[in-house]
Short mmCIF file of C-alpha atoms in Angstrom, two decimals:
data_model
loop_
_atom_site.label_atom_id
_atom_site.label_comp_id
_atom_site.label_asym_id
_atom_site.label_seq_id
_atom_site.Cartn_x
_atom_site.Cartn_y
_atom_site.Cartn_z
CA UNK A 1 36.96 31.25 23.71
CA UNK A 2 37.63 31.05 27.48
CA UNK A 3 34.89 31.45 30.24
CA UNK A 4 36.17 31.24 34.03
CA UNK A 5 33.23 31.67 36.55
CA UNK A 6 32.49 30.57 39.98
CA UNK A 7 29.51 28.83 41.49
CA UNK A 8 30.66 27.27 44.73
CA UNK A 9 33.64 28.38 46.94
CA UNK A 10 35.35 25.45 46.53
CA UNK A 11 34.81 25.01 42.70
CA UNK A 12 36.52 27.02 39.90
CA UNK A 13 34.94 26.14 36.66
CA UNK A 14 36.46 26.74 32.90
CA UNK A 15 34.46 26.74 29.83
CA UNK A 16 36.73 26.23 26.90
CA UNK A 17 33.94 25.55 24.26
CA UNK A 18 32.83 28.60 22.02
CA UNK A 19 28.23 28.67 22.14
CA UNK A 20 28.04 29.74 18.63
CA UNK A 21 28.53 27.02 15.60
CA UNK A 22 30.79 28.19 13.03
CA UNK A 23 32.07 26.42 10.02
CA UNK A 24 35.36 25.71 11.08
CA UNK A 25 34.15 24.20 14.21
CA UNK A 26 32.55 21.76 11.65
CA UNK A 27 35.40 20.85 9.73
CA UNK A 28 36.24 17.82 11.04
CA UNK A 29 32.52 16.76 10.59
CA UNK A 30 33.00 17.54 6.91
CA UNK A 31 37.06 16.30 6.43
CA UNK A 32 35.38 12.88 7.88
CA UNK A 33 32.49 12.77 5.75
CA UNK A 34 34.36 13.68 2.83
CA UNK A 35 36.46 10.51 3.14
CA UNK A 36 35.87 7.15 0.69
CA UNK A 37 35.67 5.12 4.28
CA UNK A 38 34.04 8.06 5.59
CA UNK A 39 33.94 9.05 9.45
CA UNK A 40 32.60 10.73 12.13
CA UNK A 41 34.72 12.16 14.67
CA UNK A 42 33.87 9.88 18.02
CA UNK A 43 34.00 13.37 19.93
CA UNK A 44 30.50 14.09 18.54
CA UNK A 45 28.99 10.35 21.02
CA UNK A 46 28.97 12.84 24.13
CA UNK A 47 26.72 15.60 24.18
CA UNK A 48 24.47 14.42 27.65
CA UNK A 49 22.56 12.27 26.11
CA UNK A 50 25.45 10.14 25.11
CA UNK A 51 27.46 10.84 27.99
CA UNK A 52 24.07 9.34 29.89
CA UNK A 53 24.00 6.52 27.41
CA UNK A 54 27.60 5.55 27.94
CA UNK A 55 27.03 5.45 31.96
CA UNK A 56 24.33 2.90 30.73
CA UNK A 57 26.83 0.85 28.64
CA UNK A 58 29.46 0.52 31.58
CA UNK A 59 26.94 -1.11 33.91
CA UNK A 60 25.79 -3.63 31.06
CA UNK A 61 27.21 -7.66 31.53
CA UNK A 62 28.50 -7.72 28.12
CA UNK A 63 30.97 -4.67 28.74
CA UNK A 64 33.98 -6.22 30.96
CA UNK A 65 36.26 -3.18 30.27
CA UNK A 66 34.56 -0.41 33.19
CA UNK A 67 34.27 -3.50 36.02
CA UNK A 68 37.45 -5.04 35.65
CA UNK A 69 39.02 -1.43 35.19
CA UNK A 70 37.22 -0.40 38.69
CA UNK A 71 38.35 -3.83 40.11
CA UNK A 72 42.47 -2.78 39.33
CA UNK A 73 41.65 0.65 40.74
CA UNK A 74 39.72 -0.91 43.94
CA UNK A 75 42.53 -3.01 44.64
CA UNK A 76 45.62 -1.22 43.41
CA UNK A 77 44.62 2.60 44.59
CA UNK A 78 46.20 3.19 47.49
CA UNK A 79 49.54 1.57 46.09
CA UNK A 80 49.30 4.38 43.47
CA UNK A 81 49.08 6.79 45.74
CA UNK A 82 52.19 5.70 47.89
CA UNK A 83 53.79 6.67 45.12
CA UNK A 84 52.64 9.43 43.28
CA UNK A 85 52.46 11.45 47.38
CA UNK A 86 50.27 14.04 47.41
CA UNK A 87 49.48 15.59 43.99
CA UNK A 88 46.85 17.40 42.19
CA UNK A 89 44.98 15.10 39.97
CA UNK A 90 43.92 16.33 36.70
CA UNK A 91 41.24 13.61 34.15
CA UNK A 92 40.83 13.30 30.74
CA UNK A 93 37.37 12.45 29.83
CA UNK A 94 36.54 12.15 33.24
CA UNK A 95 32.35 11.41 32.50
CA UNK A 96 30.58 10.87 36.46
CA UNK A 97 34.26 10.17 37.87
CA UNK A 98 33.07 6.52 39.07
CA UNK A 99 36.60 5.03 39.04
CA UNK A 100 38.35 8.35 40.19
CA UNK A 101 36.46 8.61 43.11
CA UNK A 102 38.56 5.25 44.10
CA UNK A 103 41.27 7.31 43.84
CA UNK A 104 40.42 9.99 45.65
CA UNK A 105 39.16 7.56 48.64
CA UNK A 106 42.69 6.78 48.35
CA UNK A 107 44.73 10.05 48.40
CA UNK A 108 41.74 10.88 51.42
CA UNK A 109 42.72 8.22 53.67
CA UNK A 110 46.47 8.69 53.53
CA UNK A 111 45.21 12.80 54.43
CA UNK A 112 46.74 14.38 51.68
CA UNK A 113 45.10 17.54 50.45
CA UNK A 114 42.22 16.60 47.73
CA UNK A 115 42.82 19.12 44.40
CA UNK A 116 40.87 17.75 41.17
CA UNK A 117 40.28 19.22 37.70
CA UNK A 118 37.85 16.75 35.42
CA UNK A 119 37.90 17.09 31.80
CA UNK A 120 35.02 16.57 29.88
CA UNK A 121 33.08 18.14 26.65
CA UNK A 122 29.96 17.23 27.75
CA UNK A 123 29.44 20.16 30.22
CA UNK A 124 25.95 18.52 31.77
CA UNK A 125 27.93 15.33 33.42
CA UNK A 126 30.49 17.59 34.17
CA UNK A 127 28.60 20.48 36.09
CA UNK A 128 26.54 17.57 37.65
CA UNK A 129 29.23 15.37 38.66
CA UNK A 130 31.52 18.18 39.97
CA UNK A 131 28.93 19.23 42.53
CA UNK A 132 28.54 15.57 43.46
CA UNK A 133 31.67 15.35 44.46
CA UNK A 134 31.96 18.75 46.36
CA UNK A 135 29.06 17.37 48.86
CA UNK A 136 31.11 14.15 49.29
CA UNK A 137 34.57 15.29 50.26
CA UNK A 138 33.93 18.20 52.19
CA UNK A 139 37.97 19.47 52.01
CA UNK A 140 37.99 18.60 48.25
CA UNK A 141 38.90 21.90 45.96
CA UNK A 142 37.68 21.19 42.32
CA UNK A 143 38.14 23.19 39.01
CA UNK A 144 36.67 21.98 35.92
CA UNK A 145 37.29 22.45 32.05
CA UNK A 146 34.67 21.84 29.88
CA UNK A 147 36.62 21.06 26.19
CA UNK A 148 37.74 18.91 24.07
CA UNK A 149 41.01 16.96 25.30
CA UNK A 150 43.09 18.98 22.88
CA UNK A 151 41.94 22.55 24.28
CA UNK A 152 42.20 21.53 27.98
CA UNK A 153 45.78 20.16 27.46
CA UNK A 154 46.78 23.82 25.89
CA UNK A 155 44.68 25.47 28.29
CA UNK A 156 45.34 23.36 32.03
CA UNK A 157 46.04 26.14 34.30
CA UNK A 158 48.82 25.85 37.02
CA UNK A 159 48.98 23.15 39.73
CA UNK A 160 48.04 24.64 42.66
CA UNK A 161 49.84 21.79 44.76
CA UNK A 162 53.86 20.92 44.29
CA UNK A 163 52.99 18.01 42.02
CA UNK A 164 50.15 16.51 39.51
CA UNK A 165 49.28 13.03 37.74
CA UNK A 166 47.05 13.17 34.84
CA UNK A 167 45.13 10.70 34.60
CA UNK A 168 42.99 8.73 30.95
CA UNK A 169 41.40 5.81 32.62
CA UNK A 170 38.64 3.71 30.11
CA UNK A 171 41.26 2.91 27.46
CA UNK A 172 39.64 6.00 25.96
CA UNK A 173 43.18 6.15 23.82
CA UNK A 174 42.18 3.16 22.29
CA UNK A 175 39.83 5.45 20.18
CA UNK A 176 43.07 6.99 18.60
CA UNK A 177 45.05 5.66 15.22
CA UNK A 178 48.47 5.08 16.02
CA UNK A 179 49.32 7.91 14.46
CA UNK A 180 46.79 9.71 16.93
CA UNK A 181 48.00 8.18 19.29
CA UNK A 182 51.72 9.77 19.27
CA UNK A 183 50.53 12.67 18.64
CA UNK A 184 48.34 12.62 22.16
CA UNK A 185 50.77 10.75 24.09
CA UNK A 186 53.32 13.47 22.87
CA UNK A 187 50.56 16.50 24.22
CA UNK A 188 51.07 14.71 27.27
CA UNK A 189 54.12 14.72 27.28
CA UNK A 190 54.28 18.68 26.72
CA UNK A 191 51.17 19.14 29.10
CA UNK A 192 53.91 17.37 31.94
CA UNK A 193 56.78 18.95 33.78
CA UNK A 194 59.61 16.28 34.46
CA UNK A 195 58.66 14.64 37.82
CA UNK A 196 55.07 14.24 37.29
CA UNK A 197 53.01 11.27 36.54
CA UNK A 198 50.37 9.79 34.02
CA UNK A 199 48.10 6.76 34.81
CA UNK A 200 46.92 5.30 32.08
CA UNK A 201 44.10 2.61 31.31
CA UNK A 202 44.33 0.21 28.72
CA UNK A 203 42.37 -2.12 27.05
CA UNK A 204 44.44 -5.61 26.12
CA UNK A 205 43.98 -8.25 23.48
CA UNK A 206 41.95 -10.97 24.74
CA UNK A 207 39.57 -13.45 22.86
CA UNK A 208 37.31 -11.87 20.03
CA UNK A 209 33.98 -13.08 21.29
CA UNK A 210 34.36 -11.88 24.48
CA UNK A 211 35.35 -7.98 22.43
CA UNK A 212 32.61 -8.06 20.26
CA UNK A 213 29.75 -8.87 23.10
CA UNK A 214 30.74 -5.96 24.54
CA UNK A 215 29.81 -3.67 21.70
CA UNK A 216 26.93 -5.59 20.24
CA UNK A 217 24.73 -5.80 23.89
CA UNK A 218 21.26 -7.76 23.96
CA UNK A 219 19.85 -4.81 25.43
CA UNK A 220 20.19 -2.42 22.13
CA UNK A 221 22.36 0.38 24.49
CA UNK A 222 25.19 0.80 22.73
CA UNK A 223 23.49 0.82 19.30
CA UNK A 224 21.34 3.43 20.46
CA UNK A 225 24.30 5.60 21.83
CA UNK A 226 25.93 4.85 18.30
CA UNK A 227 22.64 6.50 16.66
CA UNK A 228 22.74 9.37 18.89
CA UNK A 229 25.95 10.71 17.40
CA UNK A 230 23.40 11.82 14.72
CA UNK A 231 20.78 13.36 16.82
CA UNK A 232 23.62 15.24 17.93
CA UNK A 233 24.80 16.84 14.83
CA UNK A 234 21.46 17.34 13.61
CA UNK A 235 21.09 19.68 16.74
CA UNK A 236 24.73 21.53 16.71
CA UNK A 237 25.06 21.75 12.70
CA UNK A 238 20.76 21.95 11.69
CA UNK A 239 21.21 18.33 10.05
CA UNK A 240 18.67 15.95 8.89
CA UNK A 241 20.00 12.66 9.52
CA UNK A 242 16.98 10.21 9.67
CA UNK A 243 18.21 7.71 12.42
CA UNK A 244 15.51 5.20 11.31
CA UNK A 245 18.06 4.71 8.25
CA UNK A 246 21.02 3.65 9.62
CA UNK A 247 21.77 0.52 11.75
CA UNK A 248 24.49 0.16 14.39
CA UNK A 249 27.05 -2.35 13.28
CA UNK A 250 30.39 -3.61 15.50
CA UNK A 251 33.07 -5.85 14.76
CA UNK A 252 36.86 -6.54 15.66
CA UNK A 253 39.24 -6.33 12.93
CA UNK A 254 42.00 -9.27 13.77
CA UNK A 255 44.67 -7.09 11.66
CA UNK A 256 44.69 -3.96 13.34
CA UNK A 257 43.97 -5.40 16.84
CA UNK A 258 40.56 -2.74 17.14
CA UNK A 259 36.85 -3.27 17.31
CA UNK A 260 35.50 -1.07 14.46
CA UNK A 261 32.19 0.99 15.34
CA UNK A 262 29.87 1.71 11.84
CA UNK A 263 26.41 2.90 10.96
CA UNK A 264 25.10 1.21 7.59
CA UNK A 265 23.07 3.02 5.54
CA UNK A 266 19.75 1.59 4.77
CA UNK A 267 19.04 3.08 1.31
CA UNK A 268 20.50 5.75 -0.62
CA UNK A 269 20.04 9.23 0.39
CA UNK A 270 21.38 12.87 0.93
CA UNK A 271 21.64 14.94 3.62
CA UNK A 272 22.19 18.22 4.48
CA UNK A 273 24.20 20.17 7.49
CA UNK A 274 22.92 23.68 6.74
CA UNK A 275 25.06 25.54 9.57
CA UNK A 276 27.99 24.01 7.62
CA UNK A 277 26.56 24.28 4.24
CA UNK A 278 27.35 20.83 3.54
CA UNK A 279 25.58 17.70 2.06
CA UNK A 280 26.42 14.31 1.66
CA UNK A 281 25.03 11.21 0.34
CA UNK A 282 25.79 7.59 0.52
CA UNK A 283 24.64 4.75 -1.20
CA UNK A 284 22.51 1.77 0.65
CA UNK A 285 24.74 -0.59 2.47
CA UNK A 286 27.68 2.38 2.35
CA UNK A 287 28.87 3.32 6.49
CA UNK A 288 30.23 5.86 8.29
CA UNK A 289 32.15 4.72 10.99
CA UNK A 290 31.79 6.48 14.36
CA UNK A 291 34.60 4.55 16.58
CA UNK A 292 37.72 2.63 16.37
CA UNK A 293 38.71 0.70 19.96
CA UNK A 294 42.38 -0.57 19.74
CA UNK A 295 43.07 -3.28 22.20
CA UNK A 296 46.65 -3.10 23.71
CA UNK A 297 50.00 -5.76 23.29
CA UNK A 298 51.24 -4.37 26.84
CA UNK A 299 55.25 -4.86 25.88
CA UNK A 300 54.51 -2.73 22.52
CA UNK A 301 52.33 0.09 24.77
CA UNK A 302 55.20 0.28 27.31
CA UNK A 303 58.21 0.75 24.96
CA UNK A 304 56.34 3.56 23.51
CA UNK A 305 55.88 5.17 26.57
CA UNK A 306 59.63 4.85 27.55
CA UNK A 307 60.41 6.53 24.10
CA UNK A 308 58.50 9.94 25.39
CA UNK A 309 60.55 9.76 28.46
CA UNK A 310 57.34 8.31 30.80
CA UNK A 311 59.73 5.77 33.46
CA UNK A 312 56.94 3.18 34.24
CA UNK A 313 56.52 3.10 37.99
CA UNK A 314 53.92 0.26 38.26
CA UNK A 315 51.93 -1.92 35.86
CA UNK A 316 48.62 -3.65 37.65
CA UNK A 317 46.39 -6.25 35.88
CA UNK A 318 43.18 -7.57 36.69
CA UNK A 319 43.42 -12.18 37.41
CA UNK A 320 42.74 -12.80 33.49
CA UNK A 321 44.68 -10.39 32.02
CA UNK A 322 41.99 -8.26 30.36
CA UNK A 323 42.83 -4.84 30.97
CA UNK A 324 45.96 -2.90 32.57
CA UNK A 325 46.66 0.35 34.51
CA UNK A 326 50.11 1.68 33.87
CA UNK A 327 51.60 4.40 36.26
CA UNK A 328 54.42 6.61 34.97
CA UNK A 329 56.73 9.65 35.53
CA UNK A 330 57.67 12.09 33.32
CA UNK A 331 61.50 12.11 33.07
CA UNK A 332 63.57 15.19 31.61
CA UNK A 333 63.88 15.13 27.75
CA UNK A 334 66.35 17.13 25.91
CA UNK A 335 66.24 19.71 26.34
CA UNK A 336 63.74 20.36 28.83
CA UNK A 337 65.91 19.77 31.94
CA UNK A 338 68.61 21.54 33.27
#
């Protein structure tokens, strides 16, 4: 279901997300649960509560990846866009738009015309952040989809300027299998008309310590943001997950290059998801696990790319190598050009 509304002249807002639960919108709760490893999609982490906790998590000192990200963007944004010109820009998962706003400092001071659609499924950050940004840039026009990342690619309305760079900053795509991951990176593909650009954010392989610190902080945050993605489903599917039996476990698995996010059962027990007429139960000591976070071998990332016709523009890295920002343009496939 579709909603289009406006609340502000300058602000042309999309709700994608249907307000009544139905089964199938739980299925992937239940395919996931139903697993022998089983899962939780990592979708579920950002109703505003998590979105909140997750602004708290990228200010902690254990978690390098939202600084050093920021410190590409601060140095590195008005090279991007030089090239990209003047385009609409259109974010994935775009949360409080911290980093973007670099961006759009950017595109401001070379006086190109300011057009932005955030993504996000938490429509609280979204709403919040949207209006934020309307009282900062006063020429800035703004349209916002509230939906999951696969509805708002299949749903983006039309540019409204001559070109558009979408943009997945966080190495939020580290969250995908590889599988997943082709299968995104080929909606973006599809979601792109030849000439346009993606900038993506990346996550690279760097000493294990320093990877698990950052999802095991002294503070507790991100366990309690990892516990919430219960709270959440006991609210949107009538659950009864008891958070004080689970515990938030993290660790990086050396073999598939990802830090694995968990909750560990404390005892055995069953529980039920009445709006999906579901139950399931799971042994003491059995997880669930909530998040995978792939870090990146640049070379391998960039071939990839290349292969869904995306001609790298510009690769920028922070001093030690941590995390990367990759600019490219989307080159006629066959078929799709004259």
């Amino acid at each position: 279901m579709r909603i289009e509304y406006r609340e502000h002249p300058r602000l042309r807002w999309i709700a994608l997300e249907s307000p009544q639960v139905t089964v199938a919108e739980g299925l992937d709760v239940i395919e996931g649960l139903s697993q022998p490893q089983k899962t939780l999609p990592c979708r579920y982490f950002y109703d505003d509560r998590g979105s909140a906790l997750f602004e708290q998590i990228c200010d902690l000192p254990e978690y390098y990846p939202t600084r050093t990200e920021q410190g590409i963007l601060e140095q590195y944004a008005g090279a991007i866009a030089q090239l990209t010109g003047a385009c609409e820009l259109v974010e994935l998962g775009s949360g409080s738009s911290r980093k973007t706003r670099l961006l759009l400092e950017a595109y401001s001071e070379l006086d190109y015309e300011l057009q932005y659609c955030p993504i996000d499924v938490s429509a609280g950050i979204l709403k919040a952040t949207a209006l934020d940004l309307l009282g900062q840039y006063p020429k800035l026009k703004l349209c916002g989809l509230a939906g999951t990342y696969e509805q708002a690619l299949a749903h983006l309305p039309p540019a409204e300027s001559e070109n558009r760079m979408l943009i997945f900053l966080g190495s939020t795509i580290g969250n995908l299998d590889e599988v997943a991951c082709d299968r995104f990176l080929t909606r973006i593909q599809q979601a792109l008309q030849p000439g346009e650009f993606f900038l993506l954010g990346v996550d690279l392989q760097k000493p294990i310590p320093i990877i698990e610190a950052a999802y095991n902080d002294a503070q507790g945050v991100t366990a309690q943001f990892n516990l919430n993605i219960l709270q959440h489903l006991n609210r949107q599917f009538q659950a009864n997950f008891d958070l004080h039996q689970f515990a938030h476990w993290a660790f990086y698995n050396p073999v598939q290059h990802q830090i694995e996010m968990h909750l560990r059962s404390l005892t055995a027990q069953t529980v039920q998801l009445k709006a999906l007429e579901y139950e399931v139960s799971l042994v003491a000591g059995e997880t669930i696990q909530t998040e995978i976070s792939r870090k990146f071998y640049l070379p391998t990332l960039t071939s990839k790319l290349e292969s869904l016709a995306f001609h790298p523009l510009g690769t920028w890295t922070d001093p030690q190598g941590w995390f990367a920002l990759l600019l490219c343009q989307r080159q006629c496939s066959s078929g799709d050009c004259p």
